[in-house]
PDB file of C-alpha atoms in Angstrom:
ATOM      1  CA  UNK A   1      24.352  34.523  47.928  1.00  0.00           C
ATOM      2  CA  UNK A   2      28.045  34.803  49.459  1.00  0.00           C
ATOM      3  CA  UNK A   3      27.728  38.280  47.673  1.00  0.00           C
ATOM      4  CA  UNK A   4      24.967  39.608  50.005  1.00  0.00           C
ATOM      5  CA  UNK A   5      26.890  41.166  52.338  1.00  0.00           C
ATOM      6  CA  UNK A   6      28.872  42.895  50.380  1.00  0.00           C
ATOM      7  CA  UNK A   7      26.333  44.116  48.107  1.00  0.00           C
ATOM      8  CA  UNK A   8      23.953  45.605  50.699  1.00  0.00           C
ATOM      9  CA  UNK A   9      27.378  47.169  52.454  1.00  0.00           C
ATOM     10  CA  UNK A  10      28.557  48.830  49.138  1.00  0.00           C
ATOM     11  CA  UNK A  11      25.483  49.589  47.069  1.00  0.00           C
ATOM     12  CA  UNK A  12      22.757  50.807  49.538  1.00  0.00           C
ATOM     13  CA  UNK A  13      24.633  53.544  50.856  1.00  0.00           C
ATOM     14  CA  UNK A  14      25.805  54.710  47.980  1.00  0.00           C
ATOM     15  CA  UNK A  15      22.209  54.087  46.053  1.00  0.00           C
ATOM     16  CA  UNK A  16      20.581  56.218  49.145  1.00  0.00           C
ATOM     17  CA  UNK A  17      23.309  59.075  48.607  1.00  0.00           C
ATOM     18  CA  UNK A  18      22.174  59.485  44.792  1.00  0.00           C
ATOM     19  CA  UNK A  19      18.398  59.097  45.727  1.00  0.00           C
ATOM     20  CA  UNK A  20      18.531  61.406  48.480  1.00  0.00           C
ATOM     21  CA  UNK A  21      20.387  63.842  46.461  1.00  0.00           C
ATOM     22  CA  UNK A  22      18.006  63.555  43.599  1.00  0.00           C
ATOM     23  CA  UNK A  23      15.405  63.993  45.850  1.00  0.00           C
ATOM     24  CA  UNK A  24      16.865  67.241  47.199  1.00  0.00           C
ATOM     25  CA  UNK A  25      17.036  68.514  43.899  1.00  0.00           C
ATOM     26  CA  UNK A  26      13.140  67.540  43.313  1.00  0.00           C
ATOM     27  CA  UNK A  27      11.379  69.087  46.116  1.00  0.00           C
ATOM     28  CA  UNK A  28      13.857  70.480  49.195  1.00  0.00           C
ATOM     29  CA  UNK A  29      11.024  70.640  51.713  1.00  0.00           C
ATOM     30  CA  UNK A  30      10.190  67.161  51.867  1.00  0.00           C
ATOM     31  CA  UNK A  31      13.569  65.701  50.990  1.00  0.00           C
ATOM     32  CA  UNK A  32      13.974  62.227  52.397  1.00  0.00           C
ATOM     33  CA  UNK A  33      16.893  62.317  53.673  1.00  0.00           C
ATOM     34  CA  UNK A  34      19.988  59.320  52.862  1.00  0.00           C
ATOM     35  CA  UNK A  35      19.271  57.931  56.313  1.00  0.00           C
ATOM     36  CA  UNK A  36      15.511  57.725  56.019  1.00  0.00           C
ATOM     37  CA  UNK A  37      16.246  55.844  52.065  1.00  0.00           C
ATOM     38  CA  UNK A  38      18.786  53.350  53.982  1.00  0.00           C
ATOM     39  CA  UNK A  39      16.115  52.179  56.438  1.00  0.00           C
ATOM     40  CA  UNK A  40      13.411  51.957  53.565  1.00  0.00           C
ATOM     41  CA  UNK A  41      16.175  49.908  51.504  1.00  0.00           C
ATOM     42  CA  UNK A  42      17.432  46.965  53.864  1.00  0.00           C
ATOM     43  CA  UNK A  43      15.043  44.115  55.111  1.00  0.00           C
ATOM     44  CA  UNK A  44      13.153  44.829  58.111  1.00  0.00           C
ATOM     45  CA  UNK A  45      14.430  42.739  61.173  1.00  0.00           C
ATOM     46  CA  UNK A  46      11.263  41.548  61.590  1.00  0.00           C
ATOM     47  CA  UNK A  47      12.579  38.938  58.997  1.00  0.00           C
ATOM     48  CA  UNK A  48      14.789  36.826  61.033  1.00  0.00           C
ATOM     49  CA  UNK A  49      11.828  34.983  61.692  1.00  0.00           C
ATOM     50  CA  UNK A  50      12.931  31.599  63.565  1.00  0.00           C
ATOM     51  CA  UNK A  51       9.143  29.930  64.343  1.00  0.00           C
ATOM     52  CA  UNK A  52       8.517  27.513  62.016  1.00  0.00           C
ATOM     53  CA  UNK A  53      12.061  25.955  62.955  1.00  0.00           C
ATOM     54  CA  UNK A  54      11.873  26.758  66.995  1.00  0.00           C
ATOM     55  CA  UNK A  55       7.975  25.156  66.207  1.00  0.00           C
ATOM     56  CA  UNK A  56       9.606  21.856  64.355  1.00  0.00           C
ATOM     57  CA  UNK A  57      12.471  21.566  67.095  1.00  0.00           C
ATOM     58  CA  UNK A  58       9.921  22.226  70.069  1.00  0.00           C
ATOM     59  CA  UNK A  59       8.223  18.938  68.536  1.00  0.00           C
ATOM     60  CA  UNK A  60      11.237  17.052  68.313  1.00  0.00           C
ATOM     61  CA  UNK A  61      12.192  17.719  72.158  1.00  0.00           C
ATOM     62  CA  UNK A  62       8.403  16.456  73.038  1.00  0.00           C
ATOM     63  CA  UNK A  63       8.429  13.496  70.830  1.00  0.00           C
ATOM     64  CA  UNK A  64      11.388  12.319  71.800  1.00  0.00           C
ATOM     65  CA  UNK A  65      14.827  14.281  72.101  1.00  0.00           C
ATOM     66  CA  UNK A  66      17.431  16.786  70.024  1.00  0.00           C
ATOM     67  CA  UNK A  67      20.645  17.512  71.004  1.00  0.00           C
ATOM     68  CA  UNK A  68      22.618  21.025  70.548  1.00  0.00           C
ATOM     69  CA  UNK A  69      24.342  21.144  67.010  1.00  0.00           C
ATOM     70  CA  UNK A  70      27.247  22.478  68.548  1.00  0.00           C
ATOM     71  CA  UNK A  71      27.907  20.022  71.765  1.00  0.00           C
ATOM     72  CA  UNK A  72      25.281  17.524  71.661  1.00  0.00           C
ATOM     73  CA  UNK A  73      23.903  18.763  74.866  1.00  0.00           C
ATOM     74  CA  UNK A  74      20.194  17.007  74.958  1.00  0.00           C
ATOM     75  CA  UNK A  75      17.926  20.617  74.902  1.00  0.00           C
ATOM     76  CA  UNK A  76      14.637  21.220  76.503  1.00  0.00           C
ATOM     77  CA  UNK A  77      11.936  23.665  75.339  1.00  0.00           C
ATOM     78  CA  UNK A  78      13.481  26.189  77.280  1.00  0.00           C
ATOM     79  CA  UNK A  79      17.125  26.265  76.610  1.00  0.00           C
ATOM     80  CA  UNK A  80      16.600  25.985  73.212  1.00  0.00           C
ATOM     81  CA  UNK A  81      17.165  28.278  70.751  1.00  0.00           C
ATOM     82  CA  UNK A  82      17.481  28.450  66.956  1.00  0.00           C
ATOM     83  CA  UNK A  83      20.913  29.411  65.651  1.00  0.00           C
ATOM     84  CA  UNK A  84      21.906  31.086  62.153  1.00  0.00           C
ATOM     85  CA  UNK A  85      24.534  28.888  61.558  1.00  0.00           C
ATOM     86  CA  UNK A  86      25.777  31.633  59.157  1.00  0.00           C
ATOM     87  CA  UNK A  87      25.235  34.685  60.899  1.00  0.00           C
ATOM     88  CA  UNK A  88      22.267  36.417  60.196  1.00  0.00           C
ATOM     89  CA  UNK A  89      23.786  39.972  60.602  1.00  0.00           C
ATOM     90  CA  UNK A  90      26.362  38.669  57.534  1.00  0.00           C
ATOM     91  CA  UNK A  91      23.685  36.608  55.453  1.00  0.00           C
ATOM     92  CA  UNK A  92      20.139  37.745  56.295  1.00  0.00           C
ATOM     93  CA  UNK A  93      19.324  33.695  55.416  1.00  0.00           C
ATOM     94  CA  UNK A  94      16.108  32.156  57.429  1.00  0.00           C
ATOM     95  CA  UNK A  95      16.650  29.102  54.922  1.00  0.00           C
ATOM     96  CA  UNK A  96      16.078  25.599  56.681  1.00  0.00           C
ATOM     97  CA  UNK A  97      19.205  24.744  56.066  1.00  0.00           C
ATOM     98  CA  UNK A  98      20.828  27.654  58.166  1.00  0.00           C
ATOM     99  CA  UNK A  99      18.593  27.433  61.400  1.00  0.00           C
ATOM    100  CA  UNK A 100      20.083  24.695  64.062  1.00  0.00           C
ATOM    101  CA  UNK A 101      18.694  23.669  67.465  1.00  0.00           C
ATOM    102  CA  UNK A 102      21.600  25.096  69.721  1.00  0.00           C
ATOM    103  CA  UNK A 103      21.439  25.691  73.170  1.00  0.00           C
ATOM    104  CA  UNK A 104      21.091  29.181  74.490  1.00  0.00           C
ATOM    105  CA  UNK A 105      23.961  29.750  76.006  1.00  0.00           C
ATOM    106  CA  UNK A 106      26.067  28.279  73.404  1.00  0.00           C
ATOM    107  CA  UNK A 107      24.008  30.631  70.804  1.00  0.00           C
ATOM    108  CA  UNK A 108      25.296  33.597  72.601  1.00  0.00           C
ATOM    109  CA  UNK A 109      28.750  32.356  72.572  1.00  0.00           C
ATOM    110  CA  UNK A 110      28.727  32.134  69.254  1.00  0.00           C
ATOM    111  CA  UNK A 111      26.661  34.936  68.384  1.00  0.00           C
ATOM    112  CA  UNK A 112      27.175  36.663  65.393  1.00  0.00           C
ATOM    113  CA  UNK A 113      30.614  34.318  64.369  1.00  0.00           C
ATOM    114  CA  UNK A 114      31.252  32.028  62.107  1.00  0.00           C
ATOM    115  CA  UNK A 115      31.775  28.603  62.559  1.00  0.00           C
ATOM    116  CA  UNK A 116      35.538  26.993  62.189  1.00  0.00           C
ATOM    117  CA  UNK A 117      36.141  24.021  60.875  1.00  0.00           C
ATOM    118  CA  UNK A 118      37.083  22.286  63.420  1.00  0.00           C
ATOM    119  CA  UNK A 119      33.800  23.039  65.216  1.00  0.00           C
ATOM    120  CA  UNK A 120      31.690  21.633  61.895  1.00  0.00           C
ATOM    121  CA  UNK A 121      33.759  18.964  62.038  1.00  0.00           C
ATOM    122  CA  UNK A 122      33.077  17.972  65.622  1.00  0.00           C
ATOM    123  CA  UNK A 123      29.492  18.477  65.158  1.00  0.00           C
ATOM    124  CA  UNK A 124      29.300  16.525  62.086  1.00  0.00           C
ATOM    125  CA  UNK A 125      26.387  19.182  61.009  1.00  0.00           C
ATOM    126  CA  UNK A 126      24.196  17.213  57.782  1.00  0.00           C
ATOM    127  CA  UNK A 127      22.642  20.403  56.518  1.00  0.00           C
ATOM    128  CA  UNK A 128      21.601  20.735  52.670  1.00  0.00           C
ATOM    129  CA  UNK A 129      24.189  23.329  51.271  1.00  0.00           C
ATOM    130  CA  UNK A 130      24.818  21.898  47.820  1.00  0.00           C
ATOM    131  CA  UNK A 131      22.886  23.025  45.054  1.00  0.00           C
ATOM    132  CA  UNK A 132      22.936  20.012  43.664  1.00  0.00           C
ATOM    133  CA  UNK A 133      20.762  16.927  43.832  1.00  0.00           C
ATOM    134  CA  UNK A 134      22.663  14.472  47.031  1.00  0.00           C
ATOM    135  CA  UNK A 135      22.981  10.911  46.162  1.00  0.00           C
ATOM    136  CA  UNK A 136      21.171   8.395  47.977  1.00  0.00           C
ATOM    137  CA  UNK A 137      24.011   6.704  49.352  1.00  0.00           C
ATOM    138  CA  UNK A 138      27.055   8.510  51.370  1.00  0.00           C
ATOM    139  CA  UNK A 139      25.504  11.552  50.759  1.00  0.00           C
ATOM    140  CA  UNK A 140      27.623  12.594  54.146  1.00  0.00           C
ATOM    141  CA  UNK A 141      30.754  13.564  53.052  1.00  0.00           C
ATOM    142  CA  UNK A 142      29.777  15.620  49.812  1.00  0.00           C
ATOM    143  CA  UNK A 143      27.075  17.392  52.219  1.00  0.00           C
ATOM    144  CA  UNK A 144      29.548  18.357  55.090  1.00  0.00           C
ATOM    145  CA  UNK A 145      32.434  19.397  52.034  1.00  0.00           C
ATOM    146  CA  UNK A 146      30.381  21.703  51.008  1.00  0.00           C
ATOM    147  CA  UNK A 147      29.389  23.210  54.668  1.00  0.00           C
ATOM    148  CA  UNK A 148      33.130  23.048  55.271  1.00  0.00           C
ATOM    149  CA  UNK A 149      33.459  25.350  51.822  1.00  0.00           C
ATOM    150  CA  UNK A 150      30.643  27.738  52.244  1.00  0.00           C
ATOM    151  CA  UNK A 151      31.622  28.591  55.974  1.00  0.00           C
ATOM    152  CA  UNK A 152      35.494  29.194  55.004  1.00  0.00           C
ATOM    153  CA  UNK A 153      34.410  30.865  51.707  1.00  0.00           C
ATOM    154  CA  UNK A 154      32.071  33.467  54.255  1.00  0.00           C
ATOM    155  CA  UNK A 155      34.643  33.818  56.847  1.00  0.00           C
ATOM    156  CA  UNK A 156      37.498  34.707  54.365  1.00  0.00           C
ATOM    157  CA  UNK A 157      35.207  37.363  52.087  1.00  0.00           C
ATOM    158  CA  UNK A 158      33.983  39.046  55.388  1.00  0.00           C
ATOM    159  CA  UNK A 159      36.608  38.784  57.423  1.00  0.00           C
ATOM    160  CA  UNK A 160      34.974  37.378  59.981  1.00  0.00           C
ATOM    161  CA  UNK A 161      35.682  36.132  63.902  1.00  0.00           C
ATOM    162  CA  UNK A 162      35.676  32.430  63.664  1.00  0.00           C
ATOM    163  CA  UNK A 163      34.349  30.220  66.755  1.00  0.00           C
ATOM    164  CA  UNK A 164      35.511  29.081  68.956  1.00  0.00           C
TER     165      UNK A 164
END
């Protein structure tokens, strides 16, 4: 899904031009207008939906304890918060894999950037990104090669800020 991005930057507009010009043609009282098709087109924001990870991290921290992808700061039901590793403005991705315990301040820091690879590296991140089964043993370094991959790939095709 690298493509997203571009996809809903290039196509929707240019889908909701056509439709609303169609629809111009069809009836000109009731036109909706390209505006009104874009906000019918792209997924409502009610979909960055973060509970059932803030709900699985918010039982970690009471079990026992979870530290802050990004520092290793321990975190506390209260200054956590669930970060889109890959932003969700660029990626629109609630997937597991994407959602780390961070610590709110550090989660506006980074806010909508993408993390270098220096900064993977130092948090040493195990997230599933591979599409392909792990093996059972030093399943590490294929794991964190392919985190290192996707987040350059994203950064490059969007152009994005890195962090820090």
């Amino acid at each position: 899904q690298p493509h997203r991005p571009w996809l809903e930057d290039s196509l929707i507009p240019e889908w909701a031009r056509l439709s609303a010009r169609f629809e111009s043609l069809c009836s000109a009282e009731h036109a909706l207008t390209q505006a009104n098709i874009i906000v019918r087109l792209l997924p409502p924001e009610s979909a960055r939906d973060t509970d059932f990870a803030a709900s699985a991290y918010k039982a970690a921290i009471s079990r026992s304890s979870l530290r802050s992808i990004w520092s290793g700061t321990p975190l506390k039901a209260q200054t956590l918060a669930v970060d889109h590793m890959l932003p969700w403005a660029c990626f629109h991705c609630n997937d597991l894999w994407n959602l780390m315990p961070a610590d709110r301040v550090e989660n506006g820091r980074k806010s909508d950037a993408i993390p270098s690879a220096d900064i993977l590296h130092d948090s040493r991140a195990e997230i599933a990104l591979t599409r392909t089964p792990l093996p059972k043993l030093h399943w590490e370094t294929p794991l964190f090669d392919a985190l290192l991959e996707t987040a350059d790939l994203a950064a490059r095709q969007l152009q994005s800020a890195r962090w820090p």
